[in-house]
Amino acid sequence: RSRLFTIAAVNGQCPAGGCALALCCDYRILTSDGSIGLNESRIGIPVPTNWARLFCRIAGKGKGELLLLTGEMLRADLARELGLVHDIVSTQEGGCVVSRAEDVMRKILQTSYGIGIGGELTKSSLRQSFSLRWESEAYDEARRTWEITGDPTVRKTIREYARKLSKM
């Protein structure tokens, strides 16, 4: 529930928790060679409930649910079409996501975020009920997730998948 305008500057792959964190931001930038998604189902674990709600809220219920069930990681162009990212920085042209994020923030500071409380109040009214629900369910959701990811077979699958992603 940050009152500040937040930007996710993602360089490369953004699976699972990284994706959820990025989706919580107000503006998301991804490199052209990157991908983003909640891919938990690919490794045999459920997507945390509130991550799934957030994903579907942004990508749309029908498309979001299908992507959650398949665990697909989305290329930058498709992610932008679905609203998961707002901007793509070309790695072939030497683009830098941090520089782009700084440019975006300079523009934002010239709006109501920089000159008054209009942006903060608008953000609060758009997200408050969603945020409060997430907060009220966070403990139980974390407990369920730890129970599942504590299983040795699941941990082995996660390690193997992480190794695969690191080679991309």
Short mmCIF file of N, CA and C in Angstrom, two decimals, residues 37-118:
data_model
loop_
_atom_site.label_atom_id
_atom_site.label_comp_id
_atom_site.label_asym_id
_atom_site.label_seq_id
_atom_site.Cartn_x
_atom_site.Cartn_y
_atom_site.Cartn_z
N GLY A 37 6.17 -13.87 -15.72
CA GLY A 37 5.02 -14.73 -15.51
C GLY A 37 5.04 -15.42 -14.16
N LEU A 38 3.89 -15.92 -13.79
CA LEU A 38 3.76 -16.73 -12.58
C LEU A 38 3.78 -18.19 -13.03
N ASN A 39 4.95 -18.79 -12.97
CA ASN A 39 5.18 -20.11 -13.56
C ASN A 39 5.15 -21.25 -12.55
N GLU A 40 4.58 -21.03 -11.38
CA GLU A 40 4.59 -22.05 -10.34
C GLU A 40 4.00 -23.39 -10.79
N SER A 41 2.92 -23.35 -11.56
CA SER A 41 2.28 -24.61 -11.95
C SER A 41 3.21 -25.49 -12.78
N ARG A 42 4.17 -24.89 -13.45
CA ARG A 42 5.14 -25.68 -14.23
C ARG A 42 6.06 -26.51 -13.35
N ILE A 43 6.20 -26.09 -12.11
CA ILE A 43 7.09 -26.84 -11.22
C ILE A 43 6.31 -27.54 -10.11
N GLY A 44 5.00 -27.63 -10.29
CA GLY A 44 4.19 -28.45 -9.40
C GLY A 44 3.74 -27.81 -8.11
N ILE A 45 3.77 -26.51 -8.04
CA ILE A 45 3.26 -25.85 -6.84
C ILE A 45 2.16 -24.86 -7.24
N PRO A 46 1.21 -24.60 -6.35
CA PRO A 46 0.14 -23.66 -6.70
C PRO A 46 0.64 -22.21 -6.64
N VAL A 47 0.06 -21.39 -7.47
CA VAL A 47 0.32 -19.96 -7.42
C VAL A 47 -0.37 -19.43 -6.17
N PRO A 48 0.34 -18.68 -5.33
CA PRO A 48 -0.33 -18.09 -4.17
C PRO A 48 -1.57 -17.30 -4.60
N THR A 49 -2.62 -17.43 -3.82
CA THR A 49 -3.93 -16.88 -4.16
C THR A 49 -3.89 -15.41 -4.53
N ASN A 50 -3.25 -14.61 -3.71
CA ASN A 50 -3.25 -13.17 -3.98
C ASN A 50 -2.38 -12.80 -5.17
N TRP A 51 -1.35 -13.57 -5.44
CA TRP A 51 -0.57 -13.35 -6.66
C TRP A 51 -1.46 -13.61 -7.87
N ALA A 52 -2.25 -14.70 -7.80
CA ALA A 52 -3.14 -15.05 -8.90
C ALA A 52 -4.20 -13.97 -9.11
N ARG A 53 -4.75 -13.46 -8.03
CA ARG A 53 -5.75 -12.39 -8.14
C ARG A 53 -5.15 -11.15 -8.80
N LEU A 54 -3.94 -10.79 -8.37
CA LEU A 54 -3.27 -9.62 -8.93
C LEU A 54 -2.99 -9.82 -10.42
N PHE A 55 -2.49 -10.99 -10.78
CA PHE A 55 -2.18 -11.31 -12.17
C PHE A 55 -3.43 -11.19 -13.04
N CYS A 56 -4.53 -11.80 -12.59
CA CYS A 56 -5.78 -11.76 -13.37
C CYS A 56 -6.39 -10.36 -13.40
N ARG A 57 -6.18 -9.62 -12.35
CA ARG A 57 -6.67 -8.23 -12.31
C ARG A 57 -6.00 -7.40 -13.40
N ILE A 58 -4.73 -7.69 -13.68
CA ILE A 58 -3.98 -6.93 -14.67
C ILE A 58 -4.13 -7.53 -16.08
N ALA A 59 -3.97 -8.84 -16.20
CA ALA A 59 -3.98 -9.49 -17.51
C ALA A 59 -5.39 -9.77 -18.03
N GLY A 60 -6.37 -9.74 -17.15
CA GLY A 60 -7.74 -10.11 -17.52
C GLY A 60 -8.02 -11.51 -17.02
N LYS A 61 -9.23 -11.74 -16.57
CA LYS A 61 -9.58 -13.01 -15.93
C LYS A 61 -9.37 -14.23 -16.83
N GLY A 62 -9.92 -14.21 -18.02
CA GLY A 62 -9.83 -15.39 -18.89
C GLY A 62 -8.40 -15.71 -19.31
N LYS A 63 -7.71 -14.74 -19.85
CA LYS A 63 -6.32 -14.95 -20.27
C LYS A 63 -5.43 -15.23 -19.07
N GLY A 64 -5.68 -14.48 -17.99
CA GLY A 64 -4.88 -14.66 -16.79
C GLY A 64 -4.99 -16.06 -16.22
N GLU A 65 -6.21 -16.57 -16.13
CA GLU A 65 -6.39 -17.92 -15.58
C GLU A 65 -5.70 -18.97 -16.44
N LEU A 66 -5.81 -18.85 -17.75
CA LEU A 66 -5.15 -19.82 -18.62
C LEU A 66 -3.62 -19.76 -18.43
N LEU A 67 -3.08 -18.56 -18.37
CA LEU A 67 -1.63 -18.42 -18.17
C LEU A 67 -1.19 -18.97 -16.81
N LEU A 68 -2.00 -18.79 -15.79
CA LEU A 68 -1.67 -19.33 -14.48
C LEU A 68 -1.70 -20.86 -14.48
N LEU A 69 -2.65 -21.43 -15.19
CA LEU A 69 -2.76 -22.90 -15.24
C LEU A 69 -1.62 -23.53 -16.04
N THR A 70 -1.14 -22.83 -17.07
CA THR A 70 -0.06 -23.38 -17.89
C THR A 70 1.32 -22.97 -17.38
N GLY A 71 1.38 -21.94 -16.55
CA GLY A 71 2.66 -21.49 -16.03
C GLY A 71 3.56 -20.86 -17.07
N GLU A 72 2.96 -20.35 -18.13
CA GLU A 72 3.74 -19.80 -19.24
C GLU A 72 4.44 -18.50 -18.85
N MET A 73 5.71 -18.41 -19.24
CA MET A 73 6.46 -17.17 -19.11
C MET A 73 6.24 -16.40 -20.41
N LEU A 74 5.87 -15.13 -20.30
CA LEU A 74 5.52 -14.34 -21.48
C LEU A 74 6.68 -13.49 -21.96
N ARG A 75 6.91 -13.53 -23.26
CA ARG A 75 7.89 -12.65 -23.89
C ARG A 75 7.45 -11.20 -23.68
N ALA A 76 8.38 -10.30 -23.79
CA ALA A 76 8.13 -8.89 -23.52
C ALA A 76 6.97 -8.33 -24.33
N ASP A 77 6.91 -8.62 -25.62
CA ASP A 77 5.86 -8.04 -26.47
C ASP A 77 4.47 -8.50 -26.05
N LEU A 78 4.32 -9.78 -25.74
CA LEU A 78 3.02 -10.30 -25.31
C LEU A 78 2.67 -9.77 -23.92
N ALA A 79 3.66 -9.67 -23.07
CA ALA A 79 3.43 -9.14 -21.72
C ALA A 79 2.92 -7.70 -21.80
N ARG A 80 3.44 -6.93 -22.74
CA ARG A 80 2.97 -5.55 -22.89
C ARG A 80 1.53 -5.54 -23.42
N GLU A 81 1.21 -6.42 -24.36
CA GLU A 81 -0.16 -6.49 -24.87
C GLU A 81 -1.17 -6.77 -23.76
N LEU A 82 -0.78 -7.59 -22.79
CA LEU A 82 -1.68 -7.95 -21.69
C LEU A 82 -1.63 -6.97 -20.53
N GLY A 83 -0.76 -5.98 -20.60
CA GLY A 83 -0.66 -4.99 -19.54
C GLY A 83 0.26 -5.37 -18.39
N LEU A 84 0.94 -6.50 -18.53
CA LEU A 84 1.86 -6.92 -17.47
C LEU A 84 3.09 -6.03 -17.41
N VAL A 85 3.47 -5.47 -18.54
CA VAL A 85 4.53 -4.45 -18.57
C VAL A 85 4.01 -3.27 -19.39
N HIS A 86 4.54 -2.10 -19.08
CA HIS A 86 4.13 -0.89 -19.78
C HIS A 86 5.12 -0.48 -20.85
N ASP A 87 6.37 -0.89 -20.68
CA ASP A 87 7.43 -0.40 -21.54
C ASP A 87 8.45 -1.51 -21.75
N ILE A 88 9.04 -1.52 -22.93
CA ILE A 88 10.09 -2.49 -23.26
C ILE A 88 11.33 -1.72 -23.69
N VAL A 89 12.46 -2.12 -23.15
CA VAL A 89 13.74 -1.50 -23.50
C VAL A 89 14.51 -2.48 -24.37
N SER A 90 14.93 -2.03 -25.54
CA SER A 90 15.65 -2.89 -26.47
C SER A 90 17.07 -3.15 -25.99
N THR A 91 17.38 -4.41 -25.78
CA THR A 91 18.74 -4.77 -25.39
C THR A 91 19.67 -4.73 -26.61
N GLN A 92 19.11 -4.91 -27.79
CA GLN A 92 19.93 -4.86 -29.01
C GLN A 92 20.45 -3.46 -29.28
N GLU A 93 19.71 -2.46 -28.80
CA GLU A 93 20.12 -1.08 -29.00
C GLU A 93 20.85 -0.53 -27.77
N GLY A 94 21.20 -1.41 -26.85
CA GLY A 94 21.95 -1.01 -25.67
C GLY A 94 21.13 -0.28 -24.63
N GLY A 95 19.81 -0.49 -24.66
CA GLY A 95 18.93 0.19 -23.70
C GLY A 95 19.15 -0.28 -22.28
N CYS A 96 18.83 0.58 -21.35
CA CYS A 96 19.00 0.29 -19.93
C CYS A 96 17.68 0.53 -19.21
N VAL A 97 17.20 -0.47 -18.51
CA VAL A 97 15.91 -0.34 -17.83
C VAL A 97 15.97 0.70 -16.70
N VAL A 98 17.11 0.82 -16.04
CA VAL A 98 17.22 1.80 -14.96
C VAL A 98 17.15 3.22 -15.51
N SER A 99 17.82 3.47 -16.63
CA SER A 99 17.75 4.80 -17.25
C SER A 99 16.33 5.12 -17.67
N ARG A 100 15.63 4.13 -18.24
CA ARG A 100 14.25 4.35 -18.64
C ARG A 100 13.38 4.62 -17.42
N ALA A 101 13.61 3.88 -16.34
CA ALA A 101 12.85 4.10 -15.11
C ALA A 101 13.06 5.51 -14.57
N GLU A 102 14.28 5.99 -14.64
CA GLU A 102 14.56 7.35 -14.19
C GLU A 102 13.83 8.38 -15.06
N ASP A 103 13.80 8.14 -16.37
CA ASP A 103 13.06 9.03 -17.27
C ASP A 103 11.57 9.07 -16.93
N VAL A 104 11.01 7.89 -16.70
CA VAL A 104 9.59 7.79 -16.35
C VAL A 104 9.32 8.52 -15.03
N MET A 105 10.18 8.33 -14.05
CA MET A 105 9.97 8.97 -12.76
C MET A 105 10.04 10.49 -12.88
N ARG A 106 10.94 11.00 -13.69
CA ARG A 106 11.00 12.45 -13.90
C ARG A 106 9.67 12.98 -14.43
N LYS A 107 9.07 12.24 -15.37
CA LYS A 107 7.77 12.65 -15.92
C LYS A 107 6.67 12.57 -14.85
N ILE A 108 6.69 11.51 -14.07
CA ILE A 108 5.69 11.33 -13.02
C ILE A 108 5.76 12.46 -12.00
N LEU A 109 6.96 12.87 -11.67
CA LEU A 109 7.13 13.93 -10.66
C LEU A 109 6.59 15.27 -11.14
N GLN A 110 6.31 15.38 -12.42
CA GLN A 110 5.72 16.60 -12.96
C GLN A 110 4.19 16.55 -12.94
N THR A 111 3.64 15.41 -12.53
CA THR A 111 2.18 15.26 -12.42
C THR A 111 1.77 15.53 -10.98
N SER A 112 0.58 15.10 -10.63
CA SER A 112 0.07 15.34 -9.28
C SER A 112 0.91 14.64 -8.21
N TYR A 113 1.70 13.64 -8.60
CA TYR A 113 2.59 13.02 -7.61
C TYR A 113 3.67 13.98 -7.17
N GLY A 114 4.09 14.84 -8.07
CA GLY A 114 5.16 15.76 -7.73
C GLY A 114 4.67 17.08 -7.16
N ILE A 115 3.41 17.42 -7.38
CA ILE A 115 2.94 18.74 -6.97
C ILE A 115 1.80 18.72 -5.96
N GLY A 116 1.35 17.56 -5.56
CA GLY A 116 0.24 17.50 -4.61
C GLY A 116 -0.08 16.07 -4.24
N ILE A 117 -1.23 15.90 -3.61
CA ILE A 117 -1.59 14.55 -3.15
C ILE A 117 -2.58 13.84 -4.06
N GLY A 118 -2.90 14.44 -5.20
CA GLY A 118 -3.88 13.83 -6.10
C GLY A 118 -3.53 12.43 -6.53
#
